[in-house]
Amino acid sequence: MENDRKLMQFYFLTSPEKSTHYHQNLEILYVLKGEMEIQIDDALYILKNGDFIVVNANKSHAITVTREMFGARFEIDFHLLAEYMGTMQLMFWCNTAADKNDAYQDMRVLLDRILERYFEKEDKGSLHLQSLYFETLHLLTSNFMVKADDVRVNLENSQDRVRVRQIQNYIQANYQGQISLNDLAEKLYLSNAYLSKYVKKHLGLTFLEYLNNVRLFHAVDELIYTNKNITRIALDNGFPTSAAFTKAFRDIHGESPSEYRKKIQNVNQEPEPTPEQEEKNRQRIQEYLKLREKRQEPVAKHFQGCEADAAVYESRDMLWNKAVNVGEAYCILQSAVQNQLREIQRETGMVYARIWNLLTRENCFDEREGYNFRKLDLVLDFLVDIQMKPYIELGYKPELFLYTPERCLRQEEREDGIYPYDTFCEIIRTLCMHLVNRYGADEVESWYFEFWNDPQLQMTGEDGEYYRYFEVIYRTFKQILPEVRVGGAGLILGYETPVARDIFKIWKQRACRPDFISFCSFQYIALVESGMRYGRKSIDGHYMKNQVAILREMMEEVGFQVPEIHIDEWNFTVSNRNILNDSCEQGAYIMKTCMEMEGCVDFMAYWHGLDIYSEYYDSGSILNGDSGMISRDGIKKPSFYAFQFLGRLQQYVMAKDENSVVTTNGRGRYVISSHNYKKLSSRYVFTEEDEIQIGDLEQFLEDMEPLELRFSLKNMKNGNYLVKIYYVNQDNGNAQELWRKLEFAKGLAKDEIEYLKKRAVPTMEMKTVEVTDGVLELESVLLAQEIRLLDIQYQYRM
């Protein structure tokens, strides 16, 4: 007879110690009081009050607790959850002891609400409890579920991606029968030999190994949750005999199925608590919940007040308008690129332009012909002329445009690659002298020089070639330009965090340490486990801030310090075909991120400036979902106006909160920038980025509620103030909405494009406000994803 199964259930953790064990069900371990140590494979984590961790299926783990520890264990039925999610690929990275994410607080709230219902499990409260279980699992899968992918290690193309899915789907659908490699080969019209190599290459296992893994996965479920005998389980899951099942099981689990069943059943048996234990648990829960109530913050509302004192302000660093990524250096020789860069510099005040691939054989150096810096001079001359300073990446970056992290739009690798070490030394020495002689030491010392961690240079090894190449750049430039800043290595936040600690340790021991360490941020998270990299999109509302905090803590623990931390590529997506890039969401995201990151890092370079960067055969539309601030036709997007609004802020900050920053020039002018940014919803996590449709944008946001902002500026001079209001929202200044009204027509004529250019601008309003008591009161109602600028100026009278 089948055992009763529940999607989720929970128990209290009070026992001092539990031996090493594993099980197929997922579990969440939550510490309410005291301290717990948990060993998962080779990793040891210490959980303290309020910490929790998800233990994935079949992960060997051991728990050690103090006698004062009190916690809860939430067990999640793997098989039932897999049915709801439509996949057996269930893995989670959810660990408050090693990670930061805004969703952790939401998880705590739900887990606490479940604990409140502990003593109602068998009465009317059980219905509410079930709803909390589903809400918790929705939050868990939306924010912490990972899948096998990698930004830098992709399937070669979309055809491979489709074929791998066909293989997996066929095996999942037929594993209970006697299928063979030949059956699958015939279905896919491939030879046995080719398919055998293909499966090994893309799945990492032979066909039979992968098939047996699938069969074992389902068989383990029946071992734990049914009373079937071993032979019946073997035959029902595709094994020809019980002996074949036992052998395959021993190869994976190191013991027989019957031994495994007995051990798991013993581990999972939860003794019924005595009345005395129940009462003690009740008291502990009540104590914990009372303590939690004292710590809780007020519930957020849809209005926010911001107070500022005109007599109190401080100077600010212009972090938000520091830099923009342009692309390969020689694209700047195009007149369209030059015109658009001029507009960016003039209207947003961007100081630095980040460029790369200067040292190509095609444009700069040839082993037989020698050096010719003519084209490079034209690039750098132009940047200097428009008062933008170069931020130069001296490595070789392959051209890579993406639909999603897994699928390439275009990838081009030239033959240049990495120069041999001796050749590279000579090139860097010659380049340094040329730059100083042409532009002067003072000018070049104001630039940045970076060298990224090309995988071929093996930065994660103590003797990695990366460090030799970096030190050549560092020593050569410092010898002539002691104040110049040289750094690296473009580590990817979230994706390369697992290896960052080792890199910090290696760099700490080197003679040359970077003047700055650089990171890229594209709002993805990765987990390396058993040699495999698993990744997911993150919808953490404060992703970059949380990830930088993790890295700073890591650097502190290692004792590795650098003068500056740079985010030299940042966006919420790496995709060049995600229509959210063209939307108002992007403008609000930019403004929110820039305001939030001030004081957290020293430098930020937005990814990226121009849609021309990813021009391709499929980019025939007016807007293509690329993350440029200006379209290929010169149409400015909400992202452009976000930087424009931030660029108009004054040099002194009076006040700043989550949605606004209030600035002044100290002479009667006040400028306020604000936003109503909305987090991305769980639907975004489970949707391919290039499959989002313009008409469905609202469904990818957490909510669409407007936000009322109330500003109170005190110690203001009495008199009249002219208030100019500029804003961009769904219906105003939004090129995407204007294009919709043109029925998303392609191949627009020149006059139609000019129409969009003129109309896709912020809406402007003006009003006069009189101050009689030294306080200026203003109110603004922002629609979802709206950005707004208030320019307030005292009106002098004769």
mmCIF file of C-alpha atoms in Angstrom, residues 423-631:
data_model
loop_
_atom_site.group_PDB
_atom_site.id
_atom_site.type_symbol
_atom_site.label_atom_id
_atom_site.label_comp_id
_atom_site.label_asym_id
_atom_site.label_seq_id
_atom_site.Cartn_x
_atom_site.Cartn_y
_atom_site.Cartn_z
ATOM 1 C CA THR A 423 55.622 39.857 -27.834
ATOM 2 C CA PHE A 424 53.049 41.186 -25.378
ATOM 3 C CA CYS A 425 55.806 42.761 -23.242
ATOM 4 C CA GLU A 426 57.179 44.626 -26.243
ATOM 5 C CA ILE A 427 53.730 45.811 -27.356
ATOM 6 C CA ILE A 428 52.868 47.182 -23.906
ATOM 7 C CA ARG A 429 56.233 48.977 -23.607
ATOM 8 C CA THR A 430 55.827 50.582 -27.050
ATOM 9 C CA LEU A 431 52.186 51.511 -26.418
ATOM 10 C CA CYS A 432 52.963 53.146 -23.070
ATOM 11 C CA MET A 433 55.699 55.345 -24.523
ATOM 12 C CA HIS A 434 53.511 56.291 -27.476
ATOM 13 C CA LEU A 435 50.609 57.360 -25.267
ATOM 14 C CA VAL A 436 52.791 59.458 -22.971
ATOM 15 C CA ASN A 437 54.587 61.155 -25.856
ATOM 16 C CA ARG A 438 51.337 61.964 -27.664
ATOM 17 C CA TYR A 439 48.961 62.897 -24.830
ATOM 18 C CA GLY A 440 51.262 63.824 -21.951
ATOM 19 C CA ALA A 441 51.775 62.191 -18.574
ATOM 20 C CA ASP A 442 49.099 64.217 -16.774
ATOM 21 C CA GLU A 443 46.410 63.233 -19.264
ATOM 22 C CA VAL A 444 47.270 59.521 -19.419
ATOM 23 C CA GLU A 445 47.500 59.300 -15.625
ATOM 24 C CA SER A 446 43.820 60.268 -15.496
ATOM 25 C CA TRP A 447 42.868 57.200 -17.571
ATOM 26 C CA TYR A 448 42.228 53.649 -16.388
ATOM 27 C CA PHE A 449 43.923 50.531 -17.765
ATOM 28 C CA GLU A 450 42.363 47.146 -17.177
ATOM 29 C CA PHE A 451 43.264 43.534 -17.994
ATOM 30 C CA TRP A 452 40.444 40.972 -17.851
ATOM 31 C CA ASN A 453 40.670 37.337 -16.834
ATOM 32 C CA ASP A 454 40.721 35.613 -20.194
ATOM 33 C CA PRO A 455 40.010 31.916 -19.422
ATOM 34 C CA GLN A 456 43.078 30.925 -21.477
ATOM 35 C CA LEU A 457 45.286 32.635 -18.890
ATOM 36 C CA GLN A 458 44.008 30.451 -16.007
ATOM 37 C CA MET A 459 43.672 33.090 -13.324
ATOM 38 C CA THR A 460 42.419 30.598 -10.732
ATOM 39 C CA GLY A 461 45.782 28.789 -10.614
ATOM 40 C CA GLU A 462 48.599 30.042 -8.393
ATOM 41 C CA ASP A 463 50.939 29.987 -11.379
ATOM 42 C CA GLY A 464 48.305 31.218 -13.817
ATOM 43 C CA GLU A 465 49.645 33.097 -16.815
ATOM 44 C CA TYR A 466 47.222 35.943 -16.084
ATOM 45 C CA TYR A 467 49.407 37.325 -13.324
ATOM 46 C CA ARG A 468 52.540 37.460 -15.499
ATOM 47 C CA TYR A 469 50.682 39.392 -18.194
ATOM 48 C CA PHE A 470 49.067 41.734 -15.674
ATOM 49 C CA GLU A 471 52.377 42.503 -13.996
ATOM 50 C CA VAL A 472 53.939 43.458 -17.324
ATOM 51 C CA ILE A 473 51.220 46.076 -17.801
ATOM 52 C CA TYR A 474 51.465 47.242 -14.190
ATOM 53 C CA ARG A 475 55.248 47.612 -14.039
ATOM 54 C CA THR A 476 55.622 49.130 -17.519
ATOM 55 C CA PHE A 477 53.026 51.854 -16.969
ATOM 56 C CA LYS A 478 54.027 52.569 -13.372
ATOM 57 C CA GLN A 479 57.668 53.027 -14.362
ATOM 58 C CA ILE A 480 56.744 56.032 -16.503
ATOM 59 C CA LEU A 481 53.396 57.024 -14.924
ATOM 60 C CA PRO A 482 53.509 56.340 -11.166
ATOM 61 C CA GLU A 483 49.987 57.747 -10.603
ATOM 62 C CA VAL A 484 48.281 55.797 -13.375
ATOM 63 C CA ARG A 485 45.658 53.228 -12.261
ATOM 64 C CA VAL A 486 46.009 49.648 -13.485
ATOM 65 C CA GLY A 487 43.600 46.905 -12.468
ATOM 66 C CA GLY A 488 41.505 43.880 -13.355
ATOM 67 C CA ALA A 489 40.094 41.331 -13.746
ATOM 68 C CA GLY A 490 36.431 41.663 -14.745
ATOM 69 C CA LEU A 491 35.116 38.880 -12.505
ATOM 70 C CA ILE A 492 31.396 38.204 -12.934
ATOM 71 C CA LEU A 493 29.348 38.932 -9.822
ATOM 72 C CA GLY A 494 27.318 35.919 -8.776
ATOM 73 C CA TYR A 495 28.867 33.652 -11.436
ATOM 74 C CA GLU A 496 32.513 33.827 -10.386
ATOM 75 C CA THR A 497 31.943 34.474 -6.698
ATOM 76 C CA PRO A 498 32.735 30.786 -5.914
ATOM 77 C CA VAL A 499 36.308 31.238 -7.245
ATOM 78 C CA ALA A 500 36.829 34.847 -6.096
ATOM 79 C CA ARG A 501 38.183 33.837 -2.684
ATOM 80 C CA ASP A 502 40.982 31.774 -4.269
ATOM 81 C CA ILE A 503 41.828 34.629 -6.655
ATOM 82 C CA PHE A 504 42.010 37.116 -3.766
ATOM 83 C CA LYS A 505 44.364 34.791 -1.885
ATOM 84 C CA ILE A 506 46.645 34.390 -4.902
ATOM 85 C CA TRP A 507 46.723 38.112 -5.679
ATOM 86 C CA LYS A 508 47.449 38.938 -2.057
ATOM 87 C CA GLN A 509 50.715 36.979 -2.296
ATOM 88 C CA ARG A 510 51.845 38.619 -5.530
ATOM 89 C CA ALA A 511 54.307 41.507 -5.643
ATOM 90 C CA CYS A 512 52.008 43.569 -7.884
ATOM 91 C CA ARG A 513 48.524 44.191 -6.609
ATOM 92 C CA PRO A 514 45.917 46.015 -8.696
ATOM 93 C CA ASP A 515 44.993 49.657 -8.094
ATOM 94 C CA PHE A 516 41.391 48.575 -8.595
ATOM 95 C CA ILE A 517 39.554 45.303 -8.878
ATOM 96 C CA SER A 518 36.769 45.151 -11.433
ATOM 97 C CA PHE A 519 33.568 43.136 -11.644
ATOM 98 C CA CYS A 520 30.742 42.662 -14.135
ATOM 99 C CA SER A 521 27.144 42.530 -12.907
ATOM 100 C CA PHE A 522 24.348 40.995 -14.988
ATOM 101 C CA GLN A 523 22.026 39.741 -12.251
ATOM 102 C CA TYR A 524 22.736 36.021 -12.515
ATOM 103 C CA ILE A 525 23.752 33.608 -9.775
ATOM 104 C CA ALA A 526 25.851 30.442 -10.149
ATOM 105 C CA LEU A 527 26.557 27.478 -7.928
ATOM 106 C CA VAL A 528 29.470 25.111 -8.602
ATOM 107 C CA GLU A 529 28.720 21.617 -7.350
ATOM 108 C CA SER A 530 30.446 18.332 -8.164
ATOM 109 C CA GLY A 531 32.370 20.031 -10.957
ATOM 110 C CA MET A 532 29.204 21.318 -12.647
ATOM 111 C CA ARG A 533 28.157 24.954 -12.868
ATOM 112 C CA TYR A 534 24.489 25.695 -12.213
ATOM 113 C CA GLY A 535 23.005 29.120 -12.813
ATOM 114 C CA ARG A 536 19.825 31.167 -12.620
ATOM 115 C CA LYS A 537 18.506 34.651 -13.155
ATOM 116 C CA SER A 538 18.156 36.641 -9.959
ATOM 117 C CA ILE A 539 15.173 38.888 -9.176
ATOM 118 C CA ASP A 540 16.776 40.167 -5.978
ATOM 119 C CA GLY A 541 15.733 43.824 -5.748
ATOM 120 C CA HIS A 542 19.163 44.779 -4.381
ATOM 121 C CA TYR A 543 21.235 42.242 -6.284
ATOM 122 C CA MET A 544 24.353 44.308 -6.975
ATOM 123 C CA LYS A 545 24.538 45.774 -3.491
ATOM 124 C CA ASN A 546 24.158 42.342 -1.889
ATOM 125 C CA GLN A 547 26.722 40.690 -4.162
ATOM 126 C CA VAL A 548 29.286 43.450 -3.582
ATOM 127 C CA ALA A 549 28.750 43.082 0.173
ATOM 128 C CA ILE A 550 29.526 39.350 -0.111
ATOM 129 C CA LEU A 551 32.755 40.089 -1.990
ATOM 130 C CA ARG A 552 33.816 42.813 0.458
ATOM 131 C CA GLU A 553 33.322 40.389 3.344
ATOM 132 C CA MET A 554 35.345 37.795 1.449
ATOM 133 C CA MET A 555 38.153 40.284 0.815
ATOM 134 C CA GLU A 556 38.139 41.236 4.482
ATOM 135 C CA GLU A 557 38.413 37.592 5.579
ATOM 136 C CA VAL A 558 41.281 36.953 3.165
ATOM 137 C CA GLY A 559 43.026 40.220 4.025
ATOM 138 C CA PHE A 560 43.090 41.399 0.414
ATOM 139 C CA GLN A 561 42.447 45.124 0.007
ATOM 140 C CA VAL A 562 42.526 47.393 -3.038
ATOM 141 C CA PRO A 563 42.112 51.189 -3.296
ATOM 142 C CA GLU A 564 39.060 51.006 -5.616
ATOM 143 C CA ILE A 565 36.274 48.598 -6.518
ATOM 144 C CA HIS A 566 34.808 48.967 -10.020
ATOM 145 C CA ILE A 567 31.665 47.590 -11.613
ATOM 146 C CA ASP A 568 32.861 48.047 -15.171
ATOM 147 C CA GLU A 569 29.917 46.314 -16.880
ATOM 148 C CA TRP A 570 26.460 46.364 -15.315
ATOM 149 C CA ASN A 571 22.912 45.703 -16.360
ATOM 150 C CA PHE A 572 20.046 43.503 -15.181
ATOM 151 C CA THR A 573 20.594 41.200 -18.193
ATOM 152 C CA VAL A 574 23.381 40.088 -20.500
ATOM 153 C CA SER A 575 20.906 39.587 -23.363
ATOM 154 C CA ASN A 576 21.082 41.783 -26.454
ATOM 155 C CA ARG A 577 17.493 40.868 -27.361
ATOM 156 C CA ASN A 578 15.476 41.522 -24.198
ATOM 157 C CA ILE A 579 12.748 44.118 -24.830
ATOM 158 C CA LEU A 580 12.857 45.222 -21.190
ATOM 159 C CA ASN A 581 16.070 47.021 -22.204
ATOM 160 C CA ASP A 582 13.995 49.373 -24.374
ATOM 161 C CA SER A 583 11.256 49.932 -21.776
ATOM 162 C CA CYS A 584 10.597 52.296 -18.896
ATOM 163 C CA GLU A 585 11.650 49.476 -16.592
ATOM 164 C CA GLN A 586 15.224 50.036 -17.693
ATOM 165 C CA GLY A 587 15.180 53.734 -16.855
ATOM 166 C CA ALA A 588 13.814 53.066 -13.357
ATOM 167 C CA TYR A 589 16.307 50.221 -12.861
ATOM 168 C CA ILE A 590 19.236 52.471 -13.794
ATOM 169 C CA MET A 591 18.177 55.276 -11.497
ATOM 170 C CA LYS A 592 17.478 52.922 -8.599
ATOM 171 C CA THR A 593 20.806 51.105 -9.011
ATOM 172 C CA CYS A 594 22.921 54.251 -9.317
ATOM 173 C CA MET A 595 21.354 55.845 -6.237
ATOM 174 C CA GLU A 596 21.665 52.619 -4.257
ATOM 175 C CA MET A 597 25.296 51.893 -5.133
ATOM 176 C CA GLU A 598 26.685 55.308 -4.197
ATOM 177 C CA GLY A 599 29.137 54.656 -1.372
ATOM 178 C CA CYS A 600 29.236 50.897 -2.083
ATOM 179 C CA VAL A 601 31.724 51.008 -4.979
ATOM 180 C CA ASP A 602 34.085 53.572 -6.449
ATOM 181 C CA PHE A 603 33.308 53.337 -10.150
ATOM 182 C CA MET A 604 30.491 52.084 -12.394
ATOM 183 C CA ALA A 605 30.361 51.734 -16.200
ATOM 184 C CA TYR A 606 26.930 51.011 -17.663
ATOM 185 C CA TRP A 607 26.524 48.163 -20.176
ATOM 186 C CA HIS A 608 26.248 49.674 -22.714
ATOM 187 C CA GLY A 609 25.970 52.938 -24.627
ATOM 188 C CA LEU A 610 24.804 52.240 -28.179
ATOM 189 C CA ASP A 611 22.596 49.686 -29.927
ATOM 190 C CA ILE A 612 25.027 49.870 -32.835
ATOM 191 C CA TYR A 613 27.220 47.584 -30.704
ATOM 192 C CA SER A 614 25.062 44.519 -31.483
ATOM 193 C CA GLU A 615 23.878 45.368 -35.010
ATOM 194 C CA TYR A 616 23.085 42.127 -36.837
ATOM 195 C CA TYR A 617 20.824 40.576 -39.479
ATOM 196 C CA ASP A 618 17.893 40.329 -37.042
ATOM 197 C CA SER A 619 18.069 43.977 -35.971
ATOM 198 C CA GLY A 620 15.928 45.468 -38.695
ATOM 199 C CA SER A 621 13.356 46.875 -36.267
ATOM 200 C CA ILE A 622 13.413 50.314 -34.688
ATOM 201 C CA LEU A 623 13.923 48.708 -31.256
ATOM 202 C CA ASN A 624 15.477 45.255 -30.826
ATOM 203 C CA GLY A 625 15.840 44.760 -27.081
ATOM 204 C CA ASP A 626 19.498 45.734 -26.919
ATOM 205 C CA SER A 627 20.709 47.530 -23.820
ATOM 206 C CA GLY A 628 22.084 50.628 -25.565
ATOM 207 C CA MET A 629 20.920 54.032 -24.358
ATOM 208 C CA ILE A 630 20.366 55.161 -27.961
ATOM 209 C CA SER A 631 18.930 53.043 -30.775
#
